[in-house]
Short mmCIF file of C-alpha atoms and ligand atoms in Angstrom, two decimals:
data_model
loop_
_atom_site.label_atom_id
_atom_site.label_comp_id
_atom_site.label_asym_id
_atom_site.label_seq_id
_atom_site.Cartn_x
_atom_site.Cartn_y
_atom_site.Cartn_z
CA MET A 1 8.42 8.94 41.10
CA GLU A 2 10.66 7.44 43.59
CA LEU A 3 14.48 6.53 43.25
CA ARG A 4 16.42 4.39 45.63
CA LEU A 5 19.95 3.24 46.14
CA ILE A 6 19.90 -0.18 47.70
CA ALA A 7 22.83 -2.45 48.87
CA LEU A 8 22.26 -6.37 48.96
CA PRO A 9 25.03 -8.74 50.19
CA LEU A 10 25.82 -11.34 47.57
CA LEU A 11 25.66 -14.97 48.81
CA HIS A 12 29.16 -15.59 47.19
CA PRO A 13 31.64 -12.99 46.04
CA PHE A 14 31.58 -12.82 42.27
CA GLU A 15 34.96 -12.61 40.58
CA THR A 16 35.51 -11.52 36.99
CA SER A 17 38.56 -10.35 35.07
CA PHE A 18 37.62 -6.87 36.28
CA GLY A 19 37.57 -7.51 39.89
CA VAL A 20 35.64 -9.13 42.89
CA GLU A 21 32.15 -7.93 44.00
CA ALA A 22 30.89 -8.94 47.40
CA GLU A 23 27.83 -6.69 47.46
CA LYS A 24 25.25 -5.73 44.92
CA HIS A 25 24.43 -2.03 44.63
CA CYS A 26 21.73 -0.69 42.46
CA VAL A 27 19.25 2.06 41.75
CA LEU A 28 15.68 1.45 41.60
CA VAL A 29 12.94 3.53 39.95
CA ARG A 30 9.30 3.44 41.08
CA LEU A 31 6.66 5.11 38.95
CA ASP A 32 3.14 5.73 40.11
CA CYS A 33 1.03 6.25 37.17
CA GLU A 34 -2.79 6.68 37.36
CA GLY A 35 -3.48 3.65 39.74
CA VAL A 36 -0.63 1.44 38.60
CA THR A 37 2.89 1.15 39.85
CA GLY A 38 5.90 0.20 37.75
CA TRP A 39 9.39 -0.81 38.87
CA GLY A 40 12.62 -0.60 37.11
CA GLU A 41 16.17 -1.64 38.02
CA CYS A 42 19.29 0.11 36.88
CA VAL A 43 22.09 -2.48 36.17
CA ALA A 44 24.87 0.15 36.55
CA MET A 45 27.38 -1.17 39.39
CA ASN A 46 28.97 0.71 42.12
CA GLY A 47 32.28 1.36 40.07
CA PRO A 48 32.97 1.91 36.40
CA TRP A 49 34.31 -1.62 35.95
CA TYR A 50 31.87 -3.15 33.50
CA SER A 51 31.03 0.14 31.75
CA GLU A 52 31.50 3.74 32.53
CA GLU A 53 28.14 4.17 34.27
CA THR A 54 27.96 3.73 38.02
CA THR A 55 25.10 3.83 40.66
CA GLY A 56 26.30 7.45 41.21
CA THR A 57 26.30 8.61 37.62
CA ALA A 58 22.79 6.96 37.15
CA TRP A 59 21.40 8.76 40.34
CA HIS A 60 22.96 12.05 38.90
CA ILE A 61 21.40 11.63 35.39
CA LEU A 62 18.04 10.30 36.51
CA THR A 63 17.38 13.06 39.17
CA GLN A 64 18.80 15.97 37.23
CA PHE A 65 17.98 15.25 33.45
CA ILE A 66 15.81 12.31 33.00
CA LEU A 67 13.04 12.13 35.64
CA PRO A 68 12.20 15.86 35.81
CA HIS A 69 11.89 15.85 32.02
CA VAL A 70 9.13 13.29 32.03
CA LEU A 71 7.43 13.89 35.37
CA GLY A 72 3.63 14.47 35.20
CA ARG A 73 3.53 13.83 31.39
CA ASP A 74 1.51 11.34 29.42
CA PHE A 75 3.09 8.60 27.36
CA ASP A 76 1.26 5.86 25.56
CA SER A 77 4.40 3.91 24.51
CA ALA A 78 8.04 3.44 25.31
CA GLN A 79 8.88 4.88 21.93
CA GLU A 80 7.12 8.19 22.99
CA LEU A 81 8.89 8.16 26.34
CA GLN A 82 12.34 7.67 24.67
CA GLY A 83 11.42 10.44 22.15
CA ARG A 84 11.14 12.84 25.06
CA LEU A 85 14.66 11.70 26.28
CA ALA A 86 16.22 11.91 22.84
CA ARG A 87 18.51 14.84 23.98
CA VAL A 88 20.22 12.71 26.61
CA ARG A 89 23.26 11.12 25.31
CA GLY A 90 24.67 7.90 26.48
CA ASN A 91 23.72 6.93 30.06
CA LYS A 92 21.95 3.91 28.66
CA MET A 93 21.55 2.22 31.99
CA ALA A 94 20.04 5.08 33.68
CA ARG A 95 17.60 5.60 30.74
CA ALA A 96 16.83 1.85 30.67
CA ALA A 97 15.81 1.80 34.31
CA LEU A 98 13.13 4.41 33.69
CA GLU A 99 11.95 2.57 30.57
CA GLY A 100 11.68 -0.50 32.50
CA ALA A 101 9.50 0.95 35.22
CA PHE A 102 7.42 2.65 32.53
CA LEU A 103 6.85 -0.69 30.68
CA ASP A 104 5.98 -2.54 33.84
CA ALA A 105 3.36 0.15 34.58
CA LEU A 106 2.09 0.11 31.09
CA ALA A 107 1.55 -3.61 30.96
CA ARG A 108 -0.05 -3.58 34.24
CA SER A 109 -2.42 -0.83 33.10
CA ARG A 110 -3.37 -3.03 30.19
CA ASP A 111 -3.69 -6.15 32.49
CA ARG A 112 -1.10 -8.00 30.42
CA SER A 113 2.15 -9.74 31.44
CA LEU A 114 5.18 -7.83 30.39
CA ALA A 115 6.50 -10.89 28.35
CA HIS A 116 3.27 -10.94 26.16
CA PHE A 117 3.28 -7.16 25.93
CA LEU A 118 6.89 -7.30 24.61
CA GLY A 119 5.85 -10.05 22.12
CA GLY A 120 7.25 -12.95 24.13
CA GLU A 121 5.85 -16.40 23.23
CA GLY A 122 6.99 -19.29 25.37
CA THR A 123 5.87 -20.18 28.85
CA GLU A 124 9.33 -20.81 29.96
CA ILE A 125 13.01 -19.88 29.07
CA GLU A 126 16.22 -21.93 29.14
CA SER A 127 18.31 -21.09 32.15
CA GLY A 128 22.08 -21.00 32.26
CA VAL A 129 24.61 -20.03 34.92
CA SER A 130 27.48 -17.62 35.02
CA ILE A 131 30.29 -18.79 37.38
CA GLY A 132 32.92 -16.44 38.68
CA ILE A 133 36.67 -17.12 38.54
CA GLN A 134 37.65 -19.79 41.13
CA SER A 135 40.93 -20.31 43.10
CA SER A 136 41.67 -23.74 41.25
CA PRO A 137 40.36 -25.90 38.30
CA GLU A 138 39.20 -28.41 40.90
CA ALA A 139 37.13 -25.74 42.82
CA LEU A 140 35.56 -24.78 39.34
CA VAL A 141 34.71 -28.35 38.45
CA ALA A 142 32.91 -28.84 41.87
CA ILE A 143 30.78 -25.87 41.18
CA VAL A 144 30.17 -26.74 37.58
CA GLU A 145 29.08 -30.25 38.82
CA ARG A 146 26.56 -28.86 41.19
CA GLU A 147 24.99 -26.32 38.82
CA LEU A 148 24.63 -29.02 35.98
CA ALA A 149 23.19 -31.47 38.51
CA THR A 150 20.45 -28.75 39.41
CA GLY A 151 19.51 -28.92 35.65
CA TYR A 152 21.08 -25.62 34.17
CA ARG A 153 21.29 -25.98 30.42
CA ARG A 154 24.76 -24.38 30.07
CA ALA A 155 27.61 -23.05 32.18
CA LYS A 156 29.48 -20.00 31.59
CA LEU A 157 33.05 -19.81 32.91
CA LYS A 158 34.56 -16.51 33.57
CA ILE A 159 38.12 -16.37 32.47
CA LYS A 160 41.26 -14.10 32.62
CA PRO A 161 44.93 -14.51 31.66
CA GLY A 162 46.24 -17.21 34.16
CA SER A 163 42.88 -18.54 34.84
CA ASP A 164 41.85 -19.83 31.54
CA ILE A 165 42.96 -22.87 29.51
CA GLU A 166 43.69 -25.21 32.46
CA PHE A 167 40.40 -24.39 34.06
CA VAL A 168 38.42 -24.95 30.81
CA ARG A 169 40.33 -28.19 30.19
CA ALA A 170 39.38 -29.43 33.63
CA VAL A 171 35.69 -28.70 33.21
CA ARG A 172 35.53 -30.10 29.75
CA LEU A 173 37.23 -33.42 30.89
CA ALA A 174 34.76 -33.78 33.61
CA PHE A 175 31.69 -32.88 31.56
CA PRO A 176 32.40 -34.09 27.89
CA GLU A 177 28.71 -33.33 26.84
CA ALA A 178 27.92 -30.16 28.63
CA GLN A 179 27.25 -26.87 26.92
CA LEU A 180 30.07 -24.63 27.94
CA MET A 181 31.21 -21.11 27.12
CA VAL A 182 33.62 -18.58 28.50
CA ASP A 183 33.47 -14.79 29.14
CA ALA A 184 36.65 -12.79 29.37
CA ASN A 185 35.17 -9.40 29.93
CA SER A 186 37.78 -7.70 27.73
CA ALA A 187 40.79 -9.31 29.43
CA TYR A 188 42.84 -10.08 26.21
CA THR A 189 44.27 -8.26 23.12
CA LEU A 190 44.74 -9.41 19.52
CA GLU A 191 48.27 -10.55 20.65
CA ASP A 192 46.62 -13.40 22.48
CA ALA A 193 44.88 -14.65 19.29
CA GLU A 194 47.06 -17.95 19.41
CA HIS A 195 46.30 -18.41 23.08
CA LEU A 196 42.59 -17.96 22.53
CA ARG A 197 42.83 -20.39 19.57
CA SER A 198 43.93 -23.04 22.00
CA LEU A 199 40.32 -22.89 23.37
CA ASP A 200 39.04 -24.30 20.01
CA VAL A 201 39.60 -28.00 21.15
CA PHE A 202 37.07 -27.68 23.96
CA GLY A 203 33.96 -27.30 21.80
CA LEU A 204 32.75 -24.23 23.53
CA THR A 205 29.52 -22.67 22.40
CA MET A 206 31.25 -19.17 22.24
CA ILE A 207 33.83 -16.88 23.78
CA GLU A 208 32.27 -13.66 24.94
CA GLN A 209 33.89 -10.35 24.88
CA PRO A 210 37.50 -11.38 24.70
CA LEU A 211 38.95 -8.18 23.59
CA GLY A 212 38.45 -4.38 24.21
CA HIS A 213 35.25 -3.34 25.72
CA ASP A 214 34.56 -0.87 23.05
CA ASP A 215 36.16 -2.73 20.04
CA ILE A 216 34.45 -4.31 17.09
CA VAL A 217 37.34 -4.08 14.70
CA ASP A 218 39.92 -6.40 16.33
CA HIS A 219 37.18 -8.68 17.22
CA ALA A 220 36.57 -9.12 13.54
CA THR A 221 40.14 -10.12 12.94
CA LEU A 222 40.02 -12.55 16.03
CA SER A 223 36.71 -14.04 14.69
CA ALA A 224 38.42 -14.94 11.54
CA ARG A 225 41.35 -16.69 13.34
CA VAL A 226 39.50 -18.81 15.74
CA GLN A 227 36.92 -21.57 15.24
CA THR A 228 34.91 -20.94 18.33
CA PRO A 229 32.15 -18.35 17.65
CA ILE A 230 32.77 -14.98 19.14
CA CYS A 231 29.94 -13.23 21.09
CA LEU A 232 29.96 -9.61 21.90
CA ASP A 233 28.62 -8.14 25.29
CA GLU A 234 30.32 -4.85 26.35
CA SER A 235 30.79 -3.55 22.73
CA ILE A 236 27.14 -3.42 21.71
CA HIS A 237 25.35 -0.37 22.97
CA SER A 238 22.74 -0.03 20.36
CA ALA A 239 21.00 -1.63 17.33
CA GLN A 240 23.36 0.35 15.14
CA ASP A 241 26.34 -1.25 17.09
CA ALA A 242 24.77 -4.66 16.50
CA ARG A 243 24.30 -4.02 12.79
CA HIS A 244 27.94 -2.79 12.49
CA ALA A 245 29.30 -5.67 14.30
CA LEU A 246 27.51 -8.18 12.06
CA GLU A 247 28.43 -6.34 8.90
CA LEU A 248 32.03 -6.52 10.02
CA ALA A 249 31.77 -10.13 11.12
CA SER A 250 33.02 -9.19 14.58
CA CYS A 251 30.78 -11.69 16.20
CA ARG A 252 28.43 -14.63 15.40
CA ILE A 253 26.28 -14.36 18.55
CA ILE A 254 25.11 -11.40 20.60
CA ASN A 255 24.46 -11.08 24.28
CA ILE A 256 21.50 -8.69 24.90
CA LYS A 257 21.25 -6.70 28.12
CA ALA A 258 18.45 -4.10 28.08
CA GLY A 259 20.50 -1.92 30.46
CA ARG A 260 23.49 -1.89 28.33
CA VAL A 261 21.53 -0.71 25.24
CA GLY A 262 19.20 1.91 26.72
CA GLY A 263 16.15 -0.22 27.43
CA LEU A 264 13.81 -3.08 26.39
CA THR A 265 12.87 -1.30 23.13
CA GLU A 266 16.25 -0.94 21.86
CA ALA A 267 16.99 -4.59 23.09
CA ILE A 268 14.04 -5.81 20.93
CA ARG A 269 15.45 -3.93 17.90
CA ILE A 270 18.70 -5.76 18.33
CA HIS A 271 16.82 -9.14 18.69
CA ASP A 272 14.89 -8.45 15.47
CA ILE A 273 18.02 -7.45 13.49
CA CYS A 274 19.61 -10.71 14.63
CA ARG A 275 16.43 -12.81 14.08
CA ASN A 276 16.23 -11.56 10.51
CA ARG A 277 19.98 -12.53 9.81
CA GLY A 278 19.68 -15.91 11.59
CA VAL A 279 22.05 -14.64 14.34
CA PRO A 280 21.35 -16.27 17.70
CA VAL A 281 20.99 -14.00 20.75
CA TRP A 282 20.71 -14.72 24.42
CA CYS A 283 19.99 -12.61 27.57
CA GLY A 284 22.75 -11.51 29.77
CA GLY A 285 22.67 -10.65 33.36
CA MET A 286 24.04 -8.24 35.87
CA LEU A 287 23.32 -9.98 39.16
CA GLU A 288 19.94 -8.36 39.23
CA THR A 289 17.43 -8.43 42.07
CA ASN A 290 13.92 -10.08 41.15
CA ILE A 291 12.82 -6.82 39.62
CA GLY A 292 15.56 -6.74 36.97
CA ARG A 293 15.48 -10.64 36.71
CA ALA A 294 11.74 -10.42 35.85
CA HIS A 295 12.42 -7.84 33.16
CA ASN A 296 15.23 -10.14 31.69
CA VAL A 297 12.82 -13.20 31.80
CA ALA A 298 10.20 -11.31 29.91
CA LEU A 299 12.80 -10.14 27.28
CA ALA A 300 14.15 -13.61 26.95
CA SER A 301 10.71 -15.05 26.23
CA LEU A 302 10.88 -13.50 22.75
CA PRO A 303 11.50 -16.05 19.95
CA GLY A 304 15.03 -15.07 18.81
CA PHE A 305 16.48 -15.90 22.29
CA THR A 306 17.49 -19.38 21.06
CA LEU A 307 20.50 -19.85 23.61
CA PRO A 308 20.19 -20.26 27.32
CA GLY A 309 21.04 -16.97 29.05
CA ASP A 310 22.45 -15.78 32.23
CA ILE A 311 19.13 -15.78 33.94
CA SER A 312 19.29 -18.20 36.88
CA ALA A 313 17.26 -18.89 40.00
CA SER A 314 16.94 -15.95 42.37
CA GLU A 315 18.23 -18.02 45.24
CA ARG A 316 21.73 -18.18 43.58
CA TYR A 317 22.42 -14.51 44.46
CA PHE A 318 20.97 -13.18 47.54
CA VAL A 319 20.17 -14.09 51.17
CA GLU A 320 16.93 -12.20 50.75
CA ASP A 321 15.74 -10.53 47.64
CA ILE A 322 13.46 -7.35 47.66
CA ALA A 323 10.56 -8.63 45.35
CA TYR A 324 8.73 -11.84 45.12
CA PRO A 325 8.04 -14.59 44.14
CA ASN A 326 11.54 -15.96 43.37
CA PHE A 327 12.30 -17.46 40.14
CA ARG A 328 12.96 -21.19 40.45
CA VAL A 329 14.76 -23.47 38.10
CA SER A 330 12.94 -26.61 36.97
CA SER A 331 14.93 -29.96 36.85
CA ARG A 332 14.88 -29.35 33.06
CA GLY A 333 16.82 -26.11 33.54
CA THR A 334 13.96 -23.70 32.82
CA LEU A 335 12.49 -20.85 34.45
CA ALA A 336 8.69 -20.02 34.13
CA VAL A 337 7.65 -16.91 32.41
CA PRO A 338 5.14 -15.03 34.86
CA THR A 339 1.62 -14.67 33.33
CA THR A 340 0.37 -12.07 35.99
CA PRO A 341 0.30 -8.45 34.95
CA GLY A 342 3.44 -6.45 34.34
CA THR A 343 6.88 -8.09 35.45
CA GLY A 344 4.85 -10.40 37.76
CA VAL A 345 6.99 -9.69 40.87
CA GLU A 346 5.82 -7.55 43.83
CA VAL A 347 8.08 -5.42 45.92
CA ASP A 348 8.39 -6.21 49.61
CA GLU A 349 8.33 -2.70 50.99
CA GLN A 350 9.69 -3.54 54.50
CA ARG A 351 12.52 -5.51 53.10
CA LEU A 352 13.25 -2.79 50.68
CA GLU A 353 13.44 -0.14 53.40
CA ARG A 354 15.94 -2.04 55.27
CA VAL A 355 18.35 -2.28 52.41
CA THR A 356 17.90 1.42 51.21
CA LEU A 357 20.94 3.61 51.43
CA ARG A 358 19.42 6.65 49.72
CA ARG A 359 15.92 7.64 48.68
CA THR A 360 14.39 10.71 46.92
CA GLU A 361 10.91 11.46 45.53
CA LEU A 362 9.66 13.64 42.61
CA VAL A 363 6.03 14.60 42.78
CA ALA A 364 4.18 16.03 39.72
C1 LIG B 1 28.88 -10.24 32.13
N1 LIG B 1 27.51 -10.70 34.20
O1 LIG B 1 28.15 -10.95 31.32
C2 LIG B 1 28.38 -9.71 33.50
C3 LIG B 1 29.34 -8.95 34.18
C4 LIG B 1 29.16 -8.65 35.68
C5 LIG B 1 26.46 -12.54 35.16
O2 LIG B 1 28.49 -12.65 34.15
C6 LIG B 1 27.84 -6.86 40.23
C7 LIG B 1 26.99 -6.41 39.28
C8 LIG B 1 28.88 -7.68 39.79
C9 LIG B 1 26.94 -6.72 37.87
C10 LIG B 1 30.02 -8.85 37.85
C11 LIG B 1 27.64 -12.04 34.40
C12 LIG B 1 28.96 -8.04 38.44
C13 LIG B 1 28.02 -7.50 37.56
C14 LIG B 1 30.01 -9.11 36.59
C15 LIG B 1 28.14 -7.85 36.11
O3 LIG B 1 29.88 -9.75 31.65
MG1 LIG B 2 29.80 -10.62 29.62
#
């Protein structure tokens, strides 16, 4: 087993309601298992801004409590692997990174693509973009124009108080027919319900995570007060959370990120719950390298992912990635689902070495 902390400069700084990120830091897991290698990417950021996990906490939990506990053991399924880790509470992103590497290796050992191994069906997925907060509505309109011209199926606009209604209005006026949504990353409270209701006139597909990062109660109240569907991201950490949120009518759509819920197996459970209830889901993103991106593409190929997600072409993010081939967007706004074994991407070891800040190895 190998763990690496890497740093990749972003092509463009990405601003959300919780701050600006100029560099992507993440932890990568490599597993060498009886002739096959699997890679996983931990989506925890440098700081605890999106969730409480960070690259530092993930490193700590993986090296001290997760990897030593599974090192040298045999597992035939992700369920078995997760069973061994049942004692570890929380730390979903750390746990998901291991499960991702394990599933890549397992799919490779069976000579199957990760997408097919997980139950994916399509040959391509619908692609959307997430656009950071811009300095002016005009600047935002210019970016949306470029992305829609590229072919992307929907644009997600990041919003925060002071950079919301006028920005959305400008984009809607410029693109009357475009599929648009907003993501507030918890920047509002229930006292802003009337303000958020003024978004209803713009025909947005959804408002993502407007209220508290751990809330599902106020979101239910807000859901009843606005017409635009509410989507939850940060608040959903498990299949149980998803069930609770749907029972409370806190949301009508769920953004699924394997990292946020402890791995692909739990992500698929949420997908299944939503599919049974006719609730649409889509695959979120955390500015992943091609390793995490490939895991997202495989997940998004499952049939319940009926809305375009935050999985865009590799070249939107980094000058140079660490795994290849890049994911490219077609003129119809789709990404092809790899058909080669595992994730379908291979790590460029030289490139990886150049961006590595920290590395450790565990040998059975
Ligand atoms: C979201 N992502 O849906 C997240 C939040 C986010 C694509 O909008 C570095 C690493 C910066 C992860 C900024 C998108 C990030 C990050 C925002 C995740 O809420
Ligand atoms: Mg979000």
